[in-house]
mmCIF file of C-alpha atoms in Angstrom:
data_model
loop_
_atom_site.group_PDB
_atom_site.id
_atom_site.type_symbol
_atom_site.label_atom_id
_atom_site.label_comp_id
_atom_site.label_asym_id
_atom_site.label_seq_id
_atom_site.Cartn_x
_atom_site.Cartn_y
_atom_site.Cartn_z
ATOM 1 C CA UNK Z 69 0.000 0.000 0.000
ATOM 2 C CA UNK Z 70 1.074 3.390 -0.611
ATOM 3 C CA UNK Z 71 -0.115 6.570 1.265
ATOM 4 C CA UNK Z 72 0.483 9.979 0.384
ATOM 5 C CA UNK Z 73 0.747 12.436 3.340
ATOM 6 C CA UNK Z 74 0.292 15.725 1.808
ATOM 7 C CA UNK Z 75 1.426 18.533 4.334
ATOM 8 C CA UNK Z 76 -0.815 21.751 3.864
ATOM 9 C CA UNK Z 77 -0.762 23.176 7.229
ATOM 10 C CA UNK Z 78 1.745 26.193 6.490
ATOM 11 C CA UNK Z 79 0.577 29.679 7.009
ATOM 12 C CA UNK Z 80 3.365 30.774 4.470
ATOM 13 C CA UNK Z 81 4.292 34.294 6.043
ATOM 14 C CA UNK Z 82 7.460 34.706 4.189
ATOM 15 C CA UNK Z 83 5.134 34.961 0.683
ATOM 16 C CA UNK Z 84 3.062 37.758 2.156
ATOM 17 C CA UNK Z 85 -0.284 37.091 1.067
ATOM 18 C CA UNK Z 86 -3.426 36.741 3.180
ATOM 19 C CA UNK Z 87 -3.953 33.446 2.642
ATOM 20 C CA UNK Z 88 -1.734 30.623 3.315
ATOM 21 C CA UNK Z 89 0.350 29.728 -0.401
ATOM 22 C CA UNK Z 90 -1.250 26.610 -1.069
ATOM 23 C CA UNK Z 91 -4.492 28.108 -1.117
ATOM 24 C CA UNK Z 92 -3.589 31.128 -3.495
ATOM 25 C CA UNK Z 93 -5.357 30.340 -7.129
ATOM 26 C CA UNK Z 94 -3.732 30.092 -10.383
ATOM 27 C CA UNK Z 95 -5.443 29.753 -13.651
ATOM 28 C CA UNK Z 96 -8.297 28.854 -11.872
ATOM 29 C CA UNK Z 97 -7.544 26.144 -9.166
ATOM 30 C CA UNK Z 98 -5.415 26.438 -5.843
ATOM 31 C CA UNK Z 99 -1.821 25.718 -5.248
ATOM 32 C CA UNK Z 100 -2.342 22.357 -3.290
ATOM 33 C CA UNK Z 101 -4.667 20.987 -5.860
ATOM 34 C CA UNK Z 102 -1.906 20.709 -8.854
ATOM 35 C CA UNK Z 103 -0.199 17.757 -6.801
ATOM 36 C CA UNK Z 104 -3.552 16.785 -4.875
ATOM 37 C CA UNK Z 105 -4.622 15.814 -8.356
ATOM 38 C CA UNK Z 106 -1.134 14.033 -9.755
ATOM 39 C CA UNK Z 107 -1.894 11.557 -6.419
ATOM 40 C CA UNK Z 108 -5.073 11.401 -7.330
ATOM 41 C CA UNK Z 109 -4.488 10.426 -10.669
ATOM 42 C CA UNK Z 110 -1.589 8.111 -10.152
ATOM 43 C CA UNK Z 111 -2.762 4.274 -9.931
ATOM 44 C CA UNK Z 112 0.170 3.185 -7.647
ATOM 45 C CA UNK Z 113 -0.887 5.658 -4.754
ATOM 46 C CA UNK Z 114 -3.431 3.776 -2.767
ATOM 47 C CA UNK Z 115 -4.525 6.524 -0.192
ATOM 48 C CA UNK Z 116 -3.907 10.405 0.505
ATOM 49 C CA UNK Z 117 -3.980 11.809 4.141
ATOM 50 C CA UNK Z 118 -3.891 15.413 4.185
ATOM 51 C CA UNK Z 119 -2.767 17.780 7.166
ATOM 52 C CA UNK Z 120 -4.399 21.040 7.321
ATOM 53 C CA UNK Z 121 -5.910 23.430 9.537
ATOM 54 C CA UNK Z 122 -9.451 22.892 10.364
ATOM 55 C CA UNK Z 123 -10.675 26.075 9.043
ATOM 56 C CA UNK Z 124 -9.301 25.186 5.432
ATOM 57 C CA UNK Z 125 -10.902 21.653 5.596
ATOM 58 C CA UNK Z 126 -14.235 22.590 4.081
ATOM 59 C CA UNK Z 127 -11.922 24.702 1.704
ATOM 60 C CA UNK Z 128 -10.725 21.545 0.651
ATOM 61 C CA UNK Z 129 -12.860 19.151 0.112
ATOM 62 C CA UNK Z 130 -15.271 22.125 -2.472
ATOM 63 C CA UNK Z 131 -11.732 22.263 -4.521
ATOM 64 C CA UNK Z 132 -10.195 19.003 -4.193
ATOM 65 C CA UNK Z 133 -12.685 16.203 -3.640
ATOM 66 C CA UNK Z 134 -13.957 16.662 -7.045
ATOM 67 C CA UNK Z 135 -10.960 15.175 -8.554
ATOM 68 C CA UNK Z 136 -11.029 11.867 -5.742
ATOM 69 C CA UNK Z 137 -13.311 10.078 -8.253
ATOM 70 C CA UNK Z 138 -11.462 6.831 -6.622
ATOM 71 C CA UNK Z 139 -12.311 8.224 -3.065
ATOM 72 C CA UNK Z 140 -8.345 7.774 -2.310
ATOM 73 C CA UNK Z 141 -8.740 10.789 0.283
ATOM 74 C CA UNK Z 142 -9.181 8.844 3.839
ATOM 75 C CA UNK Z 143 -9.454 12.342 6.409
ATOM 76 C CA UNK Z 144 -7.212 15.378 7.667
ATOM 77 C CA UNK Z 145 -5.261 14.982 10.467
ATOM 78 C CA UNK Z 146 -4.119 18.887 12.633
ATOM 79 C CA UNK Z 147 -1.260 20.589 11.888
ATOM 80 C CA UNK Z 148 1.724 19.975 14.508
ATOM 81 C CA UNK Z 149 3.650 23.000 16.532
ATOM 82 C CA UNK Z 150 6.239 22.489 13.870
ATOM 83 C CA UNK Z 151 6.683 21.000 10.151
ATOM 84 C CA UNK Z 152 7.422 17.442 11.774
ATOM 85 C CA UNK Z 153 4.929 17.393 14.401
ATOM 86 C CA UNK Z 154 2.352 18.084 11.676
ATOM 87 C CA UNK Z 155 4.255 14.925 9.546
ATOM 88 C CA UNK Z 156 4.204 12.779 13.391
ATOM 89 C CA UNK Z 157 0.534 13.431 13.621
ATOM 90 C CA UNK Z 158 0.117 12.227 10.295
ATOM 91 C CA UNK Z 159 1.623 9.379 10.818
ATOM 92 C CA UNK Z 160 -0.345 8.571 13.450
ATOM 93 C CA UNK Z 161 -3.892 8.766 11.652
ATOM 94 C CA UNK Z 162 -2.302 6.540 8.805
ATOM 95 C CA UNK Z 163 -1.425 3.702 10.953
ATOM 96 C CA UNK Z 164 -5.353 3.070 11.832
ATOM 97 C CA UNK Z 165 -5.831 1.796 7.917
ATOM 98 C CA UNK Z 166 -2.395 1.203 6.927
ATOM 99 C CA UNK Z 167 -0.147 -1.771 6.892
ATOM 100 C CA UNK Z 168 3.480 -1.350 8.496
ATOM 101 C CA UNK Z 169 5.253 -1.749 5.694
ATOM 102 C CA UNK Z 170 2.677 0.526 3.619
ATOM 103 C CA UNK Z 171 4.929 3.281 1.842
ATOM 104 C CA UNK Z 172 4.345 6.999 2.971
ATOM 105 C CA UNK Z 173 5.005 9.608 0.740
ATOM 106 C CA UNK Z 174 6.035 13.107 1.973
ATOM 107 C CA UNK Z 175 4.675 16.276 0.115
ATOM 108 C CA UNK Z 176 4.150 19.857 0.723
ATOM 109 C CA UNK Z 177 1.114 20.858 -0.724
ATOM 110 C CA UNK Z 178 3.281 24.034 -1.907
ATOM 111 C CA UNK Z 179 5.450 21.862 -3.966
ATOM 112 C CA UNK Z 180 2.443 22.169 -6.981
ATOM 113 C CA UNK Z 181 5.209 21.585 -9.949
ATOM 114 C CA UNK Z 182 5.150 17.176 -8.855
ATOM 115 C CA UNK Z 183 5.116 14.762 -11.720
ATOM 116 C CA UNK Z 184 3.934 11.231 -11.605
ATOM 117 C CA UNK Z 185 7.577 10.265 -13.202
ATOM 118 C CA UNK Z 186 9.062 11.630 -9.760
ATOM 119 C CA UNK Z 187 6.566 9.666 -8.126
ATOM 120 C CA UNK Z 188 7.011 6.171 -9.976
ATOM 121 C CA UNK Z 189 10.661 6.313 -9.694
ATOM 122 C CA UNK Z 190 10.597 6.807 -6.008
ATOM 123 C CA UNK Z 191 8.362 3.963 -5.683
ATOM 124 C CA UNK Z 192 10.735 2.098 -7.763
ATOM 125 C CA UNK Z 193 13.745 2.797 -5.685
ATOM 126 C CA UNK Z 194 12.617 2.042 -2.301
ATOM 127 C CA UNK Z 195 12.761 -1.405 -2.879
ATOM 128 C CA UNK Z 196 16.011 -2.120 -1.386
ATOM 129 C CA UNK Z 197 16.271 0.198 0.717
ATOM 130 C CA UNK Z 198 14.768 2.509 3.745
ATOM 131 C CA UNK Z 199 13.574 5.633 2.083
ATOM 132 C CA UNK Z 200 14.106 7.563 -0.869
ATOM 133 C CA UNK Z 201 14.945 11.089 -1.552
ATOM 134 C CA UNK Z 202 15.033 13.682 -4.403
ATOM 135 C CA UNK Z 203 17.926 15.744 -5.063
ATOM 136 C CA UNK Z 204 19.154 18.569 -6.658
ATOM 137 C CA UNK Z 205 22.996 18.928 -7.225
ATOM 138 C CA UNK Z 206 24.372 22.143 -6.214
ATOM 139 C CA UNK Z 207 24.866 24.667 -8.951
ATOM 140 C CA UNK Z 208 26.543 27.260 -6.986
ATOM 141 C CA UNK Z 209 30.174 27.054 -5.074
ATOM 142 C CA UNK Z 210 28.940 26.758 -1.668
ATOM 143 C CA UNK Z 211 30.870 28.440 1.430
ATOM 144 C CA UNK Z 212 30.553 27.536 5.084
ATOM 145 C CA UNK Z 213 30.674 30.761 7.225
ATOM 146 C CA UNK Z 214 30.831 30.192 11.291
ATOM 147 C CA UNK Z 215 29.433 33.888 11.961
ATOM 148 C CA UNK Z 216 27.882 34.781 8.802
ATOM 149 C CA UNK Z 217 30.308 37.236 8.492
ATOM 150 C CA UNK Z 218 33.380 35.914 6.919
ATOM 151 C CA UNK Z 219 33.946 32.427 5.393
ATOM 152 C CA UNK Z 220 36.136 29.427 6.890
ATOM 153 C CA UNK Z 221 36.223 27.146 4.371
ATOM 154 C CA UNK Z 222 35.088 25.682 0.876
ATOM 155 C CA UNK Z 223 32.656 23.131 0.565
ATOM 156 C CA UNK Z 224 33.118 20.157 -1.923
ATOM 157 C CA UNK Z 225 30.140 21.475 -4.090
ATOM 158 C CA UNK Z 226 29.878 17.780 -5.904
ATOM 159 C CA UNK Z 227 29.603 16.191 -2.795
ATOM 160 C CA UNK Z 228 26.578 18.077 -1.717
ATOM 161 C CA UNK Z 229 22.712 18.258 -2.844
ATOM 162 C CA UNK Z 230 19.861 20.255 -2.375
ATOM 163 C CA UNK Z 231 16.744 17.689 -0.805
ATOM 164 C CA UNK Z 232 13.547 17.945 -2.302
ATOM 165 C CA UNK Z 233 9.940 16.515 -1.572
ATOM 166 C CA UNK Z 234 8.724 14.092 -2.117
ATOM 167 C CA UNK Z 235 10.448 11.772 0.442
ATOM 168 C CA UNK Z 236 9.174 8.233 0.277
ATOM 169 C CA UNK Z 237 9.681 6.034 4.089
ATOM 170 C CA UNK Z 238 8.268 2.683 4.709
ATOM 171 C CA UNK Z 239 5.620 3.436 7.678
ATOM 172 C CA UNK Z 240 6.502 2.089 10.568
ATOM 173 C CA UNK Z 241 10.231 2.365 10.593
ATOM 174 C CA UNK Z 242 9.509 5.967 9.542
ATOM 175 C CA UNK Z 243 7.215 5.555 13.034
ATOM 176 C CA UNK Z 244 9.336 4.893 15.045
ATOM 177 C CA UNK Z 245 12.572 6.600 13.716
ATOM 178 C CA UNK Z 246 10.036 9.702 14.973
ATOM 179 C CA UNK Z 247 8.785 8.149 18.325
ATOM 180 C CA UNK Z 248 12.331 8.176 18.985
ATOM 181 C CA UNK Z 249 12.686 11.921 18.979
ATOM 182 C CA UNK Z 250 10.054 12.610 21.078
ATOM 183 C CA UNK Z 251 9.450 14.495 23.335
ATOM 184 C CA UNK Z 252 11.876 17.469 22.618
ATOM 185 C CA UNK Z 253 14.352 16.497 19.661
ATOM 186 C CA UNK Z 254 11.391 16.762 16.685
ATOM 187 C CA UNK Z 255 10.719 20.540 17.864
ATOM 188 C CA UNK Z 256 15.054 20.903 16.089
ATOM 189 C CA UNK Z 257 13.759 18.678 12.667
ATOM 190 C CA UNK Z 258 14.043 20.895 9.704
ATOM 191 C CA UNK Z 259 13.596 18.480 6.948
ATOM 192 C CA UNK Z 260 11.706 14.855 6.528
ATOM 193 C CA UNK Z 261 14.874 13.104 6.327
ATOM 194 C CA UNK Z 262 16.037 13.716 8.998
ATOM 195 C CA UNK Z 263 14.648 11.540 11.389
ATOM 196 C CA UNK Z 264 15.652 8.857 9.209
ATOM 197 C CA UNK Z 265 19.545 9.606 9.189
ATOM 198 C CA UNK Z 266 19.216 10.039 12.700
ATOM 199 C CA UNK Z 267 17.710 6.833 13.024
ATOM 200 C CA UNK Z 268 20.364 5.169 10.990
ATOM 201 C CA UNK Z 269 18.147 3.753 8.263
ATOM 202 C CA UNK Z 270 19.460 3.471 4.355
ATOM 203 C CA UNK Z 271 18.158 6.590 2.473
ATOM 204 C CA UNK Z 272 18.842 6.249 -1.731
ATOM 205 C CA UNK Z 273 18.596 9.267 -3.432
ATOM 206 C CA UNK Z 274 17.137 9.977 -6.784
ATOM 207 C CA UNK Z 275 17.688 12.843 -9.331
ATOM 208 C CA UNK Z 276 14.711 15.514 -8.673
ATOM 209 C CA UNK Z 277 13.385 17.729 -10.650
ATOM 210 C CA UNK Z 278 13.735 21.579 -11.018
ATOM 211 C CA UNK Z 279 10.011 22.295 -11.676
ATOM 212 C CA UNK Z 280 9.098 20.628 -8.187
ATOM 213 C CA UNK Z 281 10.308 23.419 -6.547
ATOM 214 C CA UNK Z 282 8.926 25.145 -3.450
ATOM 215 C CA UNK Z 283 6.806 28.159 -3.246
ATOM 216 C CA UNK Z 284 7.838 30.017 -0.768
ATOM 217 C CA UNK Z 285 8.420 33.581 -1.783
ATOM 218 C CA UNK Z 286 6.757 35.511 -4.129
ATOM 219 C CA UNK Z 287 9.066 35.438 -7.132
ATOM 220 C CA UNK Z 288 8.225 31.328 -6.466
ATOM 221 C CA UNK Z 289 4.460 32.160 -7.036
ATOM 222 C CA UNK Z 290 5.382 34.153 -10.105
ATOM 223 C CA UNK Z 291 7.821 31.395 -11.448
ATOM 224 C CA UNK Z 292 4.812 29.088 -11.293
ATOM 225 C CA UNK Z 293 2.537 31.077 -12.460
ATOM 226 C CA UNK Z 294 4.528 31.869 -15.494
ATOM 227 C CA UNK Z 295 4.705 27.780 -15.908
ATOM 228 C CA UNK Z 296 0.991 27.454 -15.763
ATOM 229 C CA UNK Z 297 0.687 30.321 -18.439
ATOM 230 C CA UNK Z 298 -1.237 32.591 -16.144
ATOM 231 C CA UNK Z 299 1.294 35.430 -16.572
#
């Protein structure tokens, strides 16, 4: 089985808008539902748990549900004090209809640019291993500053990638590798991963993609805009 856990419980202050991102429209239909509907649509993803606030939940199922012809959508779970509790509760609400070894699949619901090729592969990958995740190779020669003032040193640049999302963990291993970082540890998680390394477990890594990218500022709205032909 294979569950996608679509986090849309952001309020997205660095954009500046008055809604939350993944609820801003363009051409027509809202952020989240550009990779609501690529789940949707994809046969291999069984289920789709989404986290959002309660007031956006009604918001949600008027825009999205239409395209859940299969009924794949199971429920919300409530966003988390952080990115990772909101991932941990999740989690949690998965586990009452999903085998252990179901796959979960980690999304932002601001991440509208996902493909079903990203998706396949990463299906295809995890067998074998852990978890899987997208990456970016680094374009740019990176530094490493101690005080942000001045740098120390140069980084190997083809030794590091950028992560993307989304990141693909078998369920309860991902559980548990979470459980573990309870209670204060997942309040310093900045990525998905994360828990995993900590954990120890084998996490591949497959090529990503650069339209999958994040919107988090508002030259990322307009760069997506521009790829949906609204501007």
């Amino acid at each position: 089985m294979n569950v996608a856990l679509l986090l849309s419980g952001g309020t997205g202050t660095r954009l500046g808008a008055d809604i939350p991102k993944q609820y801003i429209e363009v051409n027509g239909m809202p952020v989240l539902s550009y990779c609501m509907r690529t789940f949707l649509e994809l046969k291999q993803i069984d289920a789709v748990q989404i986290v959002a606030d309660g007031k956006w939940q009604d918001y949600i199922r008027k825009t999205c549900f239409k395209y859940d012809i299969q009924q794949k959508i199971k429920g919300f779970s409530n966003p988390g004090e952080n990115r990772q509790l909101s991932i941990w509760n999740g989690l949690n609400d998965i586990r009452k209809y999903a085998p252990d070894d179901a796959v979960v699949v980690v999304h932002d619901a601001a991440r509208p640019g996902l493909s079903s090729q990203l998706l396949e592969e990463g299906l295809r990958a995890i067998e074998g291993h852990d978890g899987v995740l997208p990456v970016l190779p680094m374009k740019d020669t990176i530094y490493l500053s101690k005080d942000g003032t001045h740098i120390d040193s140069l980084l190997e640049r083809s030794r590091l990638f950028a992560g993307q999302a989304p990141e693909f963990f078998y369920l309860e291993q991902y559980y548990q590798a979470n459980k573990n970082l309870l209670p204060e540890k997942i309040y310093r998680i900045n990525g998905s991963t994360e828990p995993a390394i900590l954990q120890g477990l084998d996490m591949a890594m497959i090529p990503g993609e650069e339209r999958n990218f994040k919107i988090t500022t508002r030259e990322d709205l307009m760069r997506f805009q521009r790829m949906t032909g609204e501007v």
